[in-house]
Amino acid sequence: MSLIWIVILPFIGSLCAAFLPSHARNVAAWLAGTVAVACVILTVQLYSQVIEGEVIREAVHWIPQLGLDFTFRLDGFAWLFAMLVTVMGALVVLYARYYMAAQDPVPRFFSFFLAFMGAMLGVVLSGNLIQLVMFWELTSLTSFMLIAYWYHRPDARHGARMALTVTAAGGLCLLAGVLMLGWVAGSYDLDRVLASGDLIRAHSWYVPMLILIGLGALTKSAQFPFHFWLPHAMAAPTPVSVYLHSATMVKAGVFLLVRLWPVLAGTDEWFWMIGTAGLLSLVLGAYAAVFQRDMKGVLAYSTISHLGLITLLLGLNSPLALIAAIFHIMNHATFKASLFMAAGMVDHETGTRDLSRLSGLRRAMPITATLAAVGAASMAGVPLFNGFLSKEMFFAETVFVIGHPITRIGLPAMAVVWGILSVAYSLRFILQVFFGPPAEDLPKKPHEPPRWMLFPSALLVTACLVVGMFPARTVGSYLNMASRSVLGENTPFHSLAVWHGFNLPLMMSLAAMVGGILLYRALGEYQQGTTVVPLIERFDGKRIFEFMLEKLDRLAMRLLRWFSTEHLQVQMLLLIIAVFASALIPLSSGGLPEGDKTPLPVEPAFAVLWLIGAVCAIAAAAQAKYHRLAALTLSGVAGLATCMTFVWFSAPDLALTQLIVEVVTLVLLLLGLRWLPPRDKSLDHETMPLPVRMRAEARRSRDLVIAICAGIGITGLSYAILTRSAGEGISPFFIENSLPLAGGSNVINVILVDFRGFDTMGEITVLGIVALTVFALLRRFRPPAEAMTVPVKQQEQGAQSGALPSDPHALLPAGPMMVPAVFVQLLLPVSGMVAIYFLLRGHNEPGGGFVAGLIVTTAVILQYLVGGTAWAESRTRIFPQYWLAAGLLCAAGAGMSAWLAARPFLSALAWHGTLPIIGEMHLSTVLLFDLGVFFLVIGAAVLILVALAHQSRRAHRKQEVAEVETPVEVPDSPAGQGASGHASASLFAPVVPMAPTDYPPVEAERQKLPHVLPPKERED
Amino acid sequence: MEAIYALAIGVLTASGVWLVLRPRTFQVIMGLSLLSYAVNLFIFGMGRLMIGGAPIIETMAQADPSLYDDPVPQALVLTAIVIGFAMTALFLVVLLASRGLTGNDHVDGDPEA
């Protein structure tokens, strides 16, 4: 299982580091270091198996239904890369411990760092292509976090965004390419894919696959033309640059190219695409590096160039070039990481990385200077350093390319140009910073960094030297193992000698050396003051990238304008047409043959019922514009017809629920009616200009046609279904097992609270959320100004009877409602009893928690309707929010009680026994669940209704406050505006509508009544 | 009976669709409520119509499914009725909020749009 642990350990470490306090620098560093070293050890102990040529595989089931497993796979090449990731990780942790300042939130850094390490190891060790892409995108995400670590800096945020956009977009291309690859190979398993190289290369999808996978790899490895993100990613802390942008993440692209080399390489398309990108990056990167002023900028462009070298080697389609590429991946990681570390140390100790300000540091920082000089020599390809070896192999490969004369002469020539340029920038990097007169105006006085900060760099530099001098003895066997795992039996013979005699590659190296020194001399002064890269300065990848992003934004906005609308009516229209069309399409092809079921005989009473229902529905549709109350009543009749239909066709539970919901909905809508605006005569048809009226008429006719079509369509569809026999469904199960399994004879209730209890649980949760949302929305409710006065009817009544407004603390509300109030008060306990009766019998007879809850709600609302809000709340304190909570807790508790018996959530537990006095008893958690439904329905419905009812009280109060504070001079002028302004301002104060204390003083209420305000209610 | 039932659904749907396409919020809320009657009846009809077969089992012996109305659509519709109430309430409050903010009752908040 050690493979899995190599990947999981860093993630666990990341999670632990995330929970450390932000000043725990040492703890976090120790944690990260321990994890990295543990991963190194785990990897090392697998060596003995890997060297034998064995491929280690481990799998964990992920989504077995889709044939997806977490597969980990380790061969020689993956082992080498895993070593690179883990060893570099351990060294960078040590370096970062000293690099990061004490005031930085270091645990966050290490948390992301470890997550990145895990993701990178996941990429390296994946044995499944989809899984590889997943980890690949994870490295993009964690790298985003690491680049933006100092997120207070705009350049860090910008660089991180750019890196993420480019690499994640590449990752998506890669996913598409990998999906195609897996489809062609018949499996996403890496071994299966690697074995089907001929099949893939011959497939007609080969070119698209190559382009997509190539895009993924080239963006990740910052290859031309996607190279521009890497220099901007240098805003990251230097340890991140060391680890991600020289040693590991940017190598993921070339890692993938090597991994898929046996499958994809060997064609002209591969040569041209990968080779060209590599060559351009190679030369342009080196060229741009010469003109950088920032130390890290030089290294970033140099990295682009060296990655170009690796890519070009891979593009050459030669096994020897592949070996050189693998070798250079390792060499580049060692010397470039040590150089980044040196740059970081210079920055850390002097406060700047500007080449034009730094000078003569070798006196103050001799060790750093030595380390950097060795690294730079390796980067330039000086003999006896490891960079020289892979460079020689590269030169040799370019010489051996056969084909067109342009490539035959052009490639070696370009290689020499690259050599000259890299010698020039390496020389400048060292001579500028460490030699010459000591700089005077540095932000900090330079001195040698702490010993442990130097250590990782020293170790890497030693490796450069040792490998450079004794390549065959030090890395020969590892390189051989890695190449063999990629190339298999076709691995050619290769020698890692320092000295191959006087040959063409050596001549090229010498030419590059001399040329580089001359170029450095020639450029000398020119470079000092400039940051401009001559000739290619106008081809700024960043500018093109930003330009394209902006264009994309504009395009998206334009598309949105074309294809979307904010008008609800248009949306509705399209929706209805779409539904109609989607129903019509299968119908038009298949037709609708006659049904086989004999219809029930027609009963005249049912026909009359629906004659009334239909007339009322149509009338409601016609009246809803100007006569809202009438429309509400008419639609209520249609609802009652629906309710009767449920009774008729054997659904007593539905009928009960529908009846009570009808009542509650009616009350709800009545409460809302008074806030709607009065009829605006100016918008009436008669006064409108003719073209507007014509347009409106046309729209209405169109909608009428659509409505009639929809009606006819659904009639036909319903009739067709009703006259056919029902197919085999799951219903017989419920009927057969309701009594034996659930012990209830009301199948509907058994389904709701037992068989499908989880659905009901979800439903009541939704109900609770809706109630709370309604409550929250109403807290910020602004009543419209003209609806703030007391309704006309109430004013008239008050004026006629001369009665005082009812005293909330009186025994009965005064006025005409006194007698009904008596009845309603008597009704409350009775309705409670009825509700409990319905609740308890629900399991066996029509009833249940929903119905019972709604019955109680109706009774409570009646109190409010008859007595008024103030009166009702002065004697009953209902806290619907507690009912909500109690309901959810009951239902969830009933569900969880099943765990006590070690059964799944919501399994019913029942107890049947005899109690001393009561006798035989049957108790079940199902009842508790239904009780939860009951409580919740009460809570939700009452909360909604009472919150709405409270709005009228609030509006009155605002009106009074406004009248007291604003002297009313002219009734219809600015004073009124002031009133509404004040009202809306103070409405933002949180008001809890349930608290019975927020009543206006009775005196104020009395004052307000004599005001007779202009009638503003609607016509009906 | 089936024809009447289907026609009832059709009339409710037509009225609902007409109202849903209207520009005033109250019309839309009424339209949704008529549409939900239609949809509830439609779903209920999926179990086919049966008279005198309420799914309440009277016998202690093995129940015969052919004697009872299909309980699954009924359970679905019961849930739909309650959720429909919640939806109406939420929509009403949104309507009121829009009315308070914009000063009119047009569905887009702007009668001229």
Tab-separated table of C-alpha atoms in Angstrom, chain A residues 504-839:
chain	number	residue	atom	x	y	z
A	504	LEU	CA	31.013	17.997	-34.060
A	505	PRO	CA	28.974	18.483	-30.875
A	506	LEU	CA	32.120	19.480	-28.963
A	507	MET	CA	32.967	21.983	-31.674
A	508	MET	CA	29.471	23.388	-31.389
A	509	SER	CA	29.907	23.683	-27.626
A	510	LEU	CA	33.177	25.526	-28.023
A	511	ALA	CA	31.653	27.829	-30.616
A	512	ALA	CA	28.784	28.546	-28.225
A	513	MET	CA	31.198	29.345	-25.375
A	514	VAL	CA	33.253	31.749	-27.407
A	515	GLY	CA	30.183	33.267	-29.031
A	516	GLY	CA	28.513	33.706	-25.644
A	517	ILE	CA	31.473	35.525	-24.130
A	518	LEU	CA	31.702	37.792	-27.168
A	519	LEU	CA	27.970	38.488	-27.081
A	520	TYR	CA	28.135	39.361	-23.372
A	521	ARG	CA	30.985	41.797	-24.064
A	522	ALA	CA	29.204	43.313	-27.032
A	523	LEU	CA	25.930	43.838	-25.218
A	524	GLY	CA	27.671	45.090	-22.073
A	525	GLU	CA	26.455	48.645	-21.694
A	526	TYR	CA	23.280	48.232	-23.708
A	527	GLN	CA	21.719	45.889	-21.202
A	528	GLN	CA	22.223	48.120	-18.197
A	529	GLY	CA	19.366	50.528	-18.578
A	530	THR	CA	16.829	48.571	-20.594
A	531	THR	CA	14.116	46.063	-19.910
A	532	VAL	CA	12.979	46.008	-23.497
A	533	VAL	CA	13.630	42.834	-25.434
A	534	PRO	CA	14.632	44.017	-28.914
A	535	LEU	CA	12.823	42.755	-32.023
A	536	ILE	CA	10.255	40.559	-30.260
A	537	GLU	CA	9.184	43.172	-27.760
A	538	ARG	CA	5.946	43.798	-29.632
A	539	PHE	CA	4.933	40.139	-29.484
A	540	ASP	CA	3.960	40.351	-25.873
A	541	GLY	CA	2.115	37.208	-24.884
A	542	LYS	CA	0.563	38.932	-21.908
A	543	ARG	CA	-0.935	41.704	-24.010
A	544	ILE	CA	-2.352	39.232	-26.510
A	545	PHE	CA	-3.729	37.146	-23.676
A	546	GLU	CA	-5.461	40.121	-22.085
A	547	PHE	CA	-6.733	41.320	-25.424
A	548	MET	CA	-8.226	37.917	-26.101
A	549	LEU	CA	-9.811	37.722	-22.675
A	550	GLU	CA	-11.443	41.071	-23.234
A	551	LYS	CA	-12.715	40.017	-26.654
A	552	LEU	CA	-14.095	36.851	-25.111
A	553	ASP	CA	-15.893	38.874	-22.473
A	554	ARG	CA	-17.440	41.086	-25.104
A	555	LEU	CA	-18.480	38.116	-27.180
A	556	ALA	CA	-20.094	36.495	-24.165
A	557	MET	CA	-21.993	39.681	-23.405
A	558	ARG	CA	-23.164	39.971	-26.971
A	559	LEU	CA	-24.292	36.361	-27.046
A	560	LEU	CA	-26.134	36.929	-23.825
A	561	ARG	CA	-27.897	39.917	-25.327
A	562	TRP	CA	-28.872	37.894	-28.369
A	563	PHE	CA	-29.948	34.683	-26.734
A	564	SER	CA	-31.399	35.701	-23.420
A	565	THR	CA	-34.024	38.039	-22.136
A	566	GLU	CA	-34.829	39.542	-18.801
A	567	HIS	CA	-38.519	39.733	-19.583
A	568	LEU	CA	-40.493	37.136	-17.702
A	569	GLN	CA	-43.266	37.045	-20.286
A	570	VAL	CA	-40.887	36.150	-23.084
A	571	GLN	CA	-39.247	33.497	-20.942
A	572	MET	CA	-42.619	32.011	-20.098
A	573	LEU	CA	-43.658	32.058	-23.711
A	574	LEU	CA	-40.509	30.251	-24.800
A	575	LEU	CA	-40.865	27.754	-21.987
A	576	ILE	CA	-44.431	26.893	-22.890
A	577	ILE	CA	-43.640	26.639	-26.577
A	578	ALA	CA	-40.649	24.428	-25.815
A	579	VAL	CA	-42.758	22.103	-23.665
A	580	PHE	CA	-45.443	21.974	-26.302
A	581	ALA	CA	-42.937	21.257	-29.063
A	582	SER	CA	-41.158	18.553	-27.096
A	583	ALA	CA	-44.484	16.829	-26.536
A	584	LEU	CA	-45.452	17.248	-30.166
A	585	ILE	CA	-42.307	15.780	-31.726
A	586	PRO	CA	-42.745	12.155	-30.588
A	587	LEU	CA	-46.461	12.465	-31.217
A	588	SER	CA	-46.010	13.557	-34.822
A	589	SER	CA	-43.818	10.570	-35.602
A	590	GLY	CA	-45.654	7.869	-33.646
A	591	GLY	CA	-49.255	9.092	-33.755
A	592	LEU	CA	-51.684	8.337	-30.962
A	593	PRO	CA	-53.597	5.093	-31.451
A	594	GLU	CA	-56.863	4.379	-29.663
A	595	GLY	CA	-56.619	3.271	-26.038
A	596	ASP	CA	-57.518	-0.231	-24.890
A	597	LYS	CA	-59.188	0.495	-21.566
A	598	THR	CA	-62.966	0.734	-21.358
A	599	PRO	CA	-63.907	4.151	-19.986
A	600	LEU	CA	-65.963	4.477	-16.830
A	601	PRO	CA	-69.650	5.302	-17.413
A	602	VAL	CA	-70.365	9.015	-17.377
A	603	GLU	CA	-72.045	10.350	-14.252
A	604	PRO	CA	-74.017	13.560	-14.813
A	605	ALA	CA	-73.127	14.951	-11.395
A	606	PHE	CA	-69.440	14.819	-12.246
A	607	ALA	CA	-70.094	16.539	-15.553
A	608	VAL	CA	-71.977	19.328	-13.753
A	609	LEU	CA	-69.219	19.615	-11.195
A	610	TRP	CA	-66.658	20.255	-13.869
A	611	LEU	CA	-68.949	22.445	-15.899
A	612	ILE	CA	-68.974	24.763	-12.893
A	613	GLY	CA	-65.267	24.227	-12.314
A	614	ALA	CA	-64.367	25.037	-15.910
A	615	VAL	CA	-66.549	28.144	-16.042
A	616	CYS	CA	-64.980	29.360	-12.816
A	617	ALA	CA	-61.437	28.697	-14.059
A	618	ILE	CA	-62.073	30.614	-17.262
A	619	ALA	CA	-63.786	33.413	-15.360
A	620	ALA	CA	-60.855	33.595	-12.958
A	621	ALA	CA	-58.515	33.934	-15.913
A	622	ALA	CA	-60.622	36.722	-17.346
A	623	GLN	CA	-61.101	38.619	-14.085
A	624	ALA	CA	-57.606	38.408	-12.629
A	625	LYS	CA	-56.525	41.703	-14.120
A	626	TYR	CA	-58.973	44.142	-12.564
A	627	HIS	CA	-61.074	42.107	-10.137
A	628	ARG	CA	-58.620	40.300	-7.971
A	629	LEU	CA	-60.977	39.292	-5.191
A	630	ALA	CA	-63.421	37.866	-7.688
A	631	ALA	CA	-60.681	35.969	-9.455
A	632	LEU	CA	-59.470	34.577	-6.157
A	633	THR	CA	-62.947	33.345	-5.282
A	634	LEU	CA	-63.478	31.844	-8.717
A	635	SER	CA	-60.190	29.992	-8.683
A	636	GLY	CA	-61.118	28.728	-5.226
A	637	VAL	CA	-64.203	27.126	-6.784
A	638	ALA	CA	-61.997	25.409	-9.347
A	639	GLY	CA	-59.871	24.202	-6.425
A	640	LEU	CA	-62.963	22.797	-4.719
A	641	ALA	CA	-63.901	20.997	-7.919
A	642	THR	CA	-60.414	19.473	-7.894
A	643	CYS	CA	-60.941	18.473	-4.295
A	644	MET	CA	-64.265	16.811	-5.137
A	645	THR	CA	-62.566	14.963	-7.966
A	646	PHE	CA	-60.087	13.497	-5.531
A	647	VAL	CA	-62.970	12.273	-3.370
A	648	TRP	CA	-64.697	10.846	-6.395
A	649	PHE	CA	-61.746	8.826	-7.577
A	650	SER	CA	-60.687	7.177	-4.337
A	651	ALA	CA	-58.189	9.648	-2.913
A	652	PRO	CA	-59.582	10.782	0.449
A	653	ASP	CA	-56.181	11.881	1.728
A	654	LEU	CA	-55.657	14.162	-1.219
A	655	ALA	CA	-59.103	15.627	-0.866
A	656	LEU	CA	-58.572	16.409	2.802
A	657	THR	CA	-55.229	18.045	2.166
A	658	GLN	CA	-56.456	19.954	-0.850
A	659	LEU	CA	-59.445	21.296	1.063
A	660	ILE	CA	-57.421	22.673	3.923
A	661	VAL	CA	-54.603	23.964	1.743
A	662	GLU	CA	-57.271	25.740	-0.305
A	663	VAL	CA	-58.469	27.578	2.803
A	664	VAL	CA	-54.990	28.480	3.956
A	665	THR	CA	-53.927	29.656	0.485
A	666	LEU	CA	-57.027	31.801	0.231
A	667	VAL	CA	-56.234	33.498	3.538
A	668	LEU	CA	-52.648	33.950	2.421
A	669	LEU	CA	-53.569	35.635	-0.835
A	670	LEU	CA	-56.194	37.773	0.864
A	671	LEU	CA	-53.522	39.045	3.196
A	672	GLY	CA	-51.403	39.980	0.213
A	673	LEU	CA	-54.166	41.654	-1.774
A	674	ARG	CA	-54.134	45.004	-0.028
A	675	TRP	CA	-50.550	45.715	-1.018
A	676	LEU	CA	-51.273	45.516	-4.706
A	677	PRO	CA	-51.712	48.761	-6.609
A	678	PRO	CA	-55.097	50.179	-7.637
A	679	ARG	CA	-56.230	50.172	-11.220
A	680	ASP	CA	-54.401	52.778	-13.230
A	681	LYS	CA	-56.995	54.322	-15.512
A	682	SER	CA	-54.319	55.956	-17.622
A	683	LEU	CA	-53.232	52.520	-18.817
A	684	ASP	CA	-56.739	51.480	-19.832
A	685	HIS	CA	-57.422	50.489	-23.346
A	686	GLU	CA	-59.781	53.282	-24.265
A	687	THR	CA	-57.265	55.994	-23.522
A	688	MET	CA	-54.356	54.336	-25.266
A	689	PRO	CA	-53.175	55.436	-28.689
A	690	LEU	CA	-54.284	53.122	-31.470
A	691	PRO	CA	-50.925	51.461	-32.364
A	692	VAL	CA	-50.296	50.555	-28.736
A	693	ARG	CA	-53.770	49.109	-28.466
A	694	MET	CA	-53.289	47.143	-31.658
A	695	ARG	CA	-50.062	45.698	-30.381
A	696	ALA	CA	-51.615	44.769	-27.068
A	697	GLU	CA	-54.551	43.127	-28.828
A	698	ALA	CA	-52.213	41.175	-31.083
A	699	ARG	CA	-50.283	39.961	-28.064
A	700	ARG	CA	-53.439	38.930	-26.278
A	701	SER	CA	-54.709	37.053	-29.316
A	702	ARG	CA	-51.405	35.259	-29.658
A	703	ASP	CA	-51.429	34.250	-25.993
A	704	LEU	CA	-55.039	33.139	-26.290
A	705	VAL	CA	-54.136	30.862	-29.189
A	706	ILE	CA	-51.189	29.448	-27.261
A	707	ALA	CA	-53.333	28.888	-24.186
A	708	ILE	CA	-56.010	27.106	-26.180
A	709	CYS	CA	-53.408	24.959	-27.950
A	710	ALA	CA	-51.878	24.038	-24.600
A	711	GLY	CA	-55.312	23.158	-23.246
A	712	ILE	CA	-56.199	20.986	-26.241
A	713	GLY	CA	-52.803	19.312	-26.134
A	714	ILE	CA	-52.978	18.410	-22.498
A	715	THR	CA	-56.586	17.241	-22.882
A	716	GLY	CA	-55.573	14.893	-25.654
A	717	LEU	CA	-52.591	13.651	-23.728
A	718	SER	CA	-54.585	13.049	-20.548
A	719	TYR	CA	-57.350	11.281	-22.420
A	720	ALA	CA	-54.854	9.076	-24.215
A	721	ILE	CA	-53.263	8.045	-20.944
A	722	LEU	CA	-56.512	7.564	-19.066
A	723	THR	CA	-57.899	5.226	-21.717
A	724	ARG	CA	-54.880	2.949	-21.579
A	725	SER	CA	-54.166	0.275	-19.013
A	726	ALA	CA	-51.471	1.119	-16.528
A	727	GLY	CA	-48.160	-0.609	-17.040
A	728	GLU	CA	-46.338	-2.689	-14.478
A	729	GLY	CA	-45.187	-0.257	-11.823
A	730	ILE	CA	-43.934	-0.328	-8.290
A	731	SER	CA	-47.376	0.337	-6.854
A	732	PRO	CA	-48.355	-3.301	-6.144
A	733	PHE	CA	-45.379	-3.536	-3.817
A	734	PHE	CA	-46.716	-0.763	-1.612
A	735	ILE	CA	-50.236	-2.176	-1.507
A	736	GLU	CA	-49.086	-5.699	-0.775
A	737	ASN	CA	-46.558	-4.766	1.855
A	738	SER	CA	-48.166	-1.791	3.552
A	739	LEU	CA	-49.787	-3.876	6.242
A	740	PRO	CA	-47.344	-6.777	6.604
A	741	LEU	CA	-44.151	-4.697	6.568
A	742	ALA	CA	-45.193	-1.289	7.878
A	743	GLY	CA	-48.234	-2.160	9.947
A	744	GLY	CA	-50.416	0.590	8.495
A	745	SER	CA	-53.492	0.201	6.361
A	746	ASN	CA	-53.503	3.709	4.856
A	747	VAL	CA	-51.064	3.082	2.029
A	748	ILE	CA	-50.598	6.796	1.251
A	749	ASN	CA	-49.575	7.595	4.782
A	750	VAL	CA	-47.359	4.532	4.953
A	751	ILE	CA	-45.581	5.641	1.784
A	752	LEU	CA	-45.110	9.161	3.127
A	753	VAL	CA	-43.849	8.372	6.600
A	754	ASP	CA	-42.305	4.960	6.192
A	755	PHE	CA	-41.473	3.612	2.737
A	756	ARG	CA	-40.472	6.993	1.344
A	757	GLY	CA	-39.819	8.742	4.653
A	758	PHE	CA	-36.609	10.263	3.382
A	759	ASP	CA	-38.487	12.114	0.637
A	760	THR	CA	-40.908	13.481	3.184
A	761	MET	CA	-38.014	14.494	5.378
A	762	GLY	CA	-36.626	16.487	2.473
A	763	GLU	CA	-40.002	17.976	1.763
A	764	ILE	CA	-40.648	19.232	5.258
A	765	THR	CA	-37.140	20.690	5.298
A	766	VAL	CA	-37.989	22.605	2.143
A	767	LEU	CA	-41.191	23.761	3.756
A	768	GLY	CA	-39.280	25.035	6.769
A	769	ILE	CA	-36.758	26.825	4.568
A	770	VAL	CA	-39.533	28.481	2.576
A	771	ALA	CA	-41.197	29.692	5.762
A	772	LEU	CA	-37.958	31.171	7.065
A	773	THR	CA	-37.282	32.769	3.670
A	774	VAL	CA	-40.719	34.367	3.677
A	775	PHE	CA	-40.081	35.651	7.175
A	776	ALA	CA	-36.666	37.013	6.230
A	777	LEU	CA	-37.938	38.670	3.063
A	778	LEU	CA	-40.753	40.355	4.934
A	779	ARG	CA	-38.400	41.838	7.476
A	780	ARG	CA	-37.106	44.040	4.696
A	781	PHE	CA	-40.514	44.639	3.190
A	782	ARG	CA	-41.256	48.193	2.044
A	783	PRO	CA	-44.971	48.728	1.744
A	784	PRO	CA	-45.882	50.990	-1.150
A	785	ALA	CA	-46.695	54.507	-0.023
A	786	GLU	CA	-50.307	54.547	-1.175
A	787	ALA	CA	-51.149	51.300	0.613
A	788	MET	CA	-50.011	52.527	3.996
A	789	THR	CA	-53.276	54.016	5.122
A	790	VAL	CA	-55.977	52.152	6.988
A	791	PRO	CA	-58.286	50.449	4.485
A	792	VAL	CA	-61.365	52.427	3.536
A	793	LYS	CA	-63.806	49.901	4.943
A	794	GLN	CA	-62.187	49.991	8.347
A	795	GLN	CA	-62.212	53.764	8.337
A	796	GLU	CA	-65.885	53.866	7.389
A	797	GLN	CA	-66.756	51.344	10.044
A	798	GLY	CA	-64.858	53.308	12.617
A	799	ALA	CA	-66.584	56.516	11.601
A	800	GLN	CA	-70.071	54.953	11.652
A	801	SER	CA	-69.949	53.161	14.946
A	802	GLY	CA	-67.759	55.732	16.611
A	803	ALA	CA	-66.226	52.755	18.378
A	804	LEU	CA	-62.762	52.898	19.760
A	805	PRO	CA	-60.260	50.504	18.279
A	806	SER	CA	-60.318	47.277	20.154
A	807	ASP	CA	-58.209	47.049	23.227
A	808	PRO	CA	-55.739	44.201	22.711
A	809	HIS	CA	-56.012	43.230	26.342
A	810	ALA	CA	-59.795	43.077	26.455
A	811	LEU	CA	-61.410	39.734	27.050
A	812	LEU	CA	-63.170	39.892	23.700
A	813	PRO	CA	-62.525	42.228	20.783
A	814	ALA	CA	-64.986	45.076	20.793
A	815	GLY	CA	-67.270	45.814	17.847
A	816	PRO	CA	-69.024	43.566	15.358
A	817	MET	CA	-66.495	40.767	15.749
A	818	MET	CA	-67.306	40.126	19.382
A	819	VAL	CA	-69.691	37.222	18.834
A	820	PRO	CA	-67.601	35.411	16.207
A	821	ALA	CA	-64.640	35.791	18.531
A	822	VAL	CA	-66.406	33.724	21.159
A	823	PHE	CA	-67.013	30.917	18.703
A	824	VAL	CA	-63.525	31.071	17.354
A	825	GLN	CA	-62.054	30.857	20.813
A	826	LEU	CA	-64.168	27.817	21.501
A	827	LEU	CA	-63.053	26.369	18.215
A	828	LEU	CA	-59.400	26.386	19.124
A	829	PRO	CA	-59.372	23.435	21.565
A	830	VAL	CA	-61.850	21.540	19.443
A	831	SER	CA	-59.698	21.925	16.375
A	832	GLY	CA	-56.697	20.811	18.371
A	833	MET	CA	-58.537	17.651	19.321
A	834	VAL	CA	-59.634	17.033	15.747
A	835	ALA	CA	-56.078	17.525	14.574
A	836	ILE	CA	-54.701	15.013	17.062
A	837	TYR	CA	-57.408	12.592	16.032
A	838	PHE	CA	-56.412	12.947	12.395
A	839	LEU	CA	-52.748	12.635	13.294
